[in-house]
Short mmCIF file of N, CA and C in Angstrom, two decimals:
data_model
loop_
_atom_site.label_atom_id
_atom_site.label_comp_id
_atom_site.label_asym_id
_atom_site.label_seq_id
_atom_site.Cartn_x
_atom_site.Cartn_y
_atom_site.Cartn_z
N UNK A 23 0.86 -1.20 0.02
CA UNK A 23 0.01 0.00 0.00
C UNK A 23 0.90 1.24 0.00
N UNK A 24 0.50 2.24 -0.78
CA UNK A 24 1.29 3.45 -0.91
C UNK A 24 0.85 4.46 0.18
N UNK A 25 1.82 5.02 0.86
CA UNK A 25 1.54 6.06 1.90
C UNK A 25 1.16 7.33 1.18
N UNK A 26 0.16 8.03 1.68
CA UNK A 26 -0.39 9.28 1.07
C UNK A 26 0.73 10.34 0.97
N UNK A 27 1.69 10.33 1.88
CA UNK A 27 2.77 11.27 1.83
C UNK A 27 3.77 11.05 0.69
N UNK A 28 3.74 9.86 0.12
CA UNK A 28 4.60 9.47 -0.95
C UNK A 28 4.04 9.72 -2.34
N UNK A 29 2.73 10.02 -2.42
CA UNK A 29 2.11 10.26 -3.70
C UNK A 29 2.44 11.69 -4.15
N UNK A 30 2.98 11.86 -5.34
CA UNK A 30 3.30 13.18 -5.82
C UNK A 30 2.06 14.07 -5.98
N UNK A 31 2.18 15.32 -5.67
CA UNK A 31 1.10 16.27 -5.80
C UNK A 31 0.83 16.56 -7.28
N UNK A 32 -0.40 16.45 -7.73
CA UNK A 32 -0.72 16.73 -9.11
C UNK A 32 -1.07 18.23 -9.22
N UNK A 33 -1.10 18.65 -10.46
CA UNK A 33 -1.48 20.00 -10.80
C UNK A 33 -2.87 20.32 -10.19
N UNK A 34 -3.80 19.39 -10.40
CA UNK A 34 -5.16 19.64 -9.90
C UNK A 34 -5.21 19.73 -8.34
N UNK A 35 -4.48 18.83 -7.68
CA UNK A 35 -4.53 18.82 -6.20
C UNK A 35 -3.81 20.09 -5.65
N UNK A 36 -2.72 20.50 -6.33
CA UNK A 36 -2.09 21.76 -5.92
C UNK A 36 -2.96 22.94 -6.11
N UNK A 37 -3.63 23.02 -7.27
CA UNK A 37 -4.55 24.13 -7.53
C UNK A 37 -5.70 24.16 -6.55
N UNK A 38 -6.21 22.96 -6.24
CA UNK A 38 -7.35 22.90 -5.27
C UNK A 38 -6.92 23.35 -3.93
N UNK A 39 -5.71 22.96 -3.52
CA UNK A 39 -5.17 23.39 -2.19
C UNK A 39 -5.01 24.87 -2.12
N UNK A 40 -4.44 25.46 -3.20
CA UNK A 40 -4.26 26.88 -3.21
C UNK A 40 -5.57 27.66 -3.23
N UNK A 41 -6.54 27.20 -4.00
CA UNK A 41 -7.82 27.83 -4.13
C UNK A 41 -8.59 27.75 -2.76
N UNK A 42 -8.47 26.58 -2.08
CA UNK A 42 -9.12 26.49 -0.83
C UNK A 42 -8.47 27.45 0.20
N UNK A 43 -7.16 27.64 0.18
CA UNK A 43 -6.52 28.57 1.04
C UNK A 43 -6.95 29.97 0.71
N UNK A 44 -7.13 30.34 -0.56
CA UNK A 44 -7.59 31.63 -0.95
C UNK A 44 -9.02 31.86 -0.40
N UNK A 45 -9.86 30.89 -0.60
CA UNK A 45 -11.24 30.99 -0.10
C UNK A 45 -11.30 31.17 1.42
N UNK A 46 -10.33 30.55 2.09
CA UNK A 46 -10.27 30.63 3.53
C UNK A 46 -9.70 31.98 4.05
N UNK A 47 -9.33 32.85 3.10
CA UNK A 47 -8.83 34.18 3.49
C UNK A 47 -7.35 34.44 3.23
N UNK A 48 -6.60 33.46 2.75
CA UNK A 48 -5.18 33.67 2.50
C UNK A 48 -5.00 34.22 1.09
N UNK A 49 -5.08 35.56 0.92
CA UNK A 49 -5.06 36.19 -0.37
C UNK A 49 -3.71 36.04 -1.04
N UNK A 50 -2.68 35.73 -0.29
CA UNK A 50 -1.32 35.62 -0.92
C UNK A 50 -1.26 34.37 -1.78
N UNK A 51 -2.13 33.40 -1.58
CA UNK A 51 -2.09 32.18 -2.41
C UNK A 51 -2.61 32.39 -3.82
N UNK A 52 -3.37 33.51 -4.05
CA UNK A 52 -3.87 33.74 -5.44
C UNK A 52 -2.70 33.98 -6.41
N UNK A 53 -1.66 34.62 -5.99
CA UNK A 53 -0.49 34.76 -6.90
C UNK A 53 0.07 33.44 -7.27
N UNK A 54 0.20 32.51 -6.33
CA UNK A 54 0.71 31.20 -6.63
C UNK A 54 -0.22 30.42 -7.58
N UNK A 55 -1.53 30.61 -7.35
CA UNK A 55 -2.50 29.93 -8.20
C UNK A 55 -2.43 30.45 -9.61
N UNK A 56 -2.36 31.75 -9.76
CA UNK A 56 -2.26 32.40 -11.08
C UNK A 56 -0.99 31.91 -11.77
N UNK A 57 0.14 31.88 -11.07
CA UNK A 57 1.38 31.36 -11.67
C UNK A 57 1.34 29.93 -12.08
N UNK A 58 0.57 29.14 -11.33
CA UNK A 58 0.45 27.66 -11.60
C UNK A 58 -0.44 27.44 -12.81
N UNK A 59 -1.55 28.14 -12.90
CA UNK A 59 -2.60 27.80 -13.90
C UNK A 59 -2.55 28.67 -15.15
N UNK A 60 -1.94 29.80 -15.17
CA UNK A 60 -1.96 30.69 -16.35
C UNK A 60 -1.32 29.99 -17.53
N UNK A 61 -0.20 29.32 -17.41
CA UNK A 61 0.36 28.64 -18.60
C UNK A 61 -0.64 27.63 -19.15
N UNK A 62 -1.34 26.91 -18.35
CA UNK A 62 -2.35 25.94 -18.83
C UNK A 62 -3.48 26.71 -19.55
N UNK A 63 -3.91 27.82 -19.00
CA UNK A 63 -4.96 28.61 -19.61
C UNK A 63 -4.50 29.12 -21.00
N UNK A 64 -3.26 29.62 -21.07
CA UNK A 64 -2.75 30.07 -22.29
C UNK A 64 -2.69 28.96 -23.33
N UNK A 65 -2.23 27.80 -22.96
CA UNK A 65 -2.22 26.66 -23.85
C UNK A 65 -3.59 26.30 -24.41
N UNK A 66 -4.54 26.31 -23.49
CA UNK A 66 -5.94 25.97 -23.88
C UNK A 66 -6.53 27.01 -24.81
N UNK A 67 -6.36 28.24 -24.49
CA UNK A 67 -6.94 29.37 -25.29
C UNK A 67 -6.28 29.41 -26.65
N UNK A 68 -4.97 29.30 -26.69
CA UNK A 68 -4.24 29.41 -27.98
C UNK A 68 -4.60 28.23 -28.90
N UNK A 69 -4.95 27.06 -28.27
CA UNK A 69 -5.36 25.90 -29.06
C UNK A 69 -6.66 26.18 -29.85
N UNK A 70 -7.40 27.21 -29.40
CA UNK A 70 -8.63 27.54 -30.04
C UNK A 70 -8.38 28.56 -31.19
N UNK A 71 -7.10 28.87 -31.40
CA UNK A 71 -6.65 29.73 -32.49
C UNK A 71 -7.18 31.17 -32.36
N UNK A 72 -7.29 31.65 -31.20
CA UNK A 72 -7.67 33.01 -30.96
C UNK A 72 -6.46 33.92 -31.18
N UNK A 73 -6.72 35.14 -31.63
CA UNK A 73 -5.66 36.14 -31.68
C UNK A 73 -5.20 36.49 -30.27
N UNK A 74 -4.08 37.14 -30.16
CA UNK A 74 -3.49 37.45 -28.92
C UNK A 74 -4.40 38.26 -27.99
N UNK A 75 -4.97 39.32 -28.56
CA UNK A 75 -5.90 40.18 -27.76
C UNK A 75 -7.11 39.41 -27.26
N UNK A 76 -7.70 38.62 -28.12
CA UNK A 76 -8.84 37.83 -27.67
C UNK A 76 -8.45 36.76 -26.63
N UNK A 77 -7.31 36.18 -26.77
CA UNK A 77 -6.74 35.23 -25.83
C UNK A 77 -6.55 35.88 -24.46
N UNK A 78 -5.99 37.09 -24.41
CA UNK A 78 -5.79 37.80 -23.16
C UNK A 78 -7.14 38.09 -22.54
N UNK A 79 -8.14 38.50 -23.32
CA UNK A 79 -9.47 38.77 -22.78
C UNK A 79 -10.09 37.54 -22.14
N UNK A 80 -9.94 36.42 -22.78
CA UNK A 80 -10.50 35.16 -22.25
C UNK A 80 -9.81 34.78 -20.95
N UNK A 81 -8.53 34.92 -20.87
CA UNK A 81 -7.79 34.54 -19.66
C UNK A 81 -8.22 35.49 -18.52
N UNK A 82 -8.26 36.79 -18.87
CA UNK A 82 -8.65 37.74 -17.80
C UNK A 82 -10.05 37.48 -17.34
N UNK A 83 -10.95 37.22 -18.21
CA UNK A 83 -12.33 36.88 -17.81
C UNK A 83 -12.38 35.67 -16.99
N UNK A 84 -11.61 34.67 -17.31
CA UNK A 84 -11.57 33.44 -16.56
C UNK A 84 -11.13 33.73 -15.09
N UNK A 85 -10.08 34.50 -14.93
CA UNK A 85 -9.63 34.81 -13.58
C UNK A 85 -10.67 35.62 -12.79
N UNK A 86 -11.27 36.58 -13.48
CA UNK A 86 -12.30 37.40 -12.80
C UNK A 86 -13.47 36.49 -12.38
N UNK A 87 -13.87 35.58 -13.18
CA UNK A 87 -15.04 34.68 -12.88
C UNK A 87 -14.63 33.80 -11.66
N UNK A 88 -13.37 33.36 -11.61
CA UNK A 88 -12.95 32.52 -10.50
C UNK A 88 -12.97 33.29 -9.17
N UNK A 89 -12.53 34.52 -9.19
CA UNK A 89 -12.49 35.34 -7.93
C UNK A 89 -13.91 35.65 -7.46
N UNK A 90 -14.82 35.89 -8.40
CA UNK A 90 -16.21 36.23 -8.04
C UNK A 90 -16.78 35.02 -7.36
#
């Protein structure tokens, strides 16, 4: 049996941990969350072949929706 401390943290589990901390009032974790997930957002948005300005708008809108 694998010990839970030996299982590597996934992107999803790290993002969930950071977001939970943000929701609990630790606003400093939002910077870490943004740094963690923005590259993934860029990859996803650019895969839709949006121009740079539209891609920036989508990413900004995504972060605003998350904070709300």
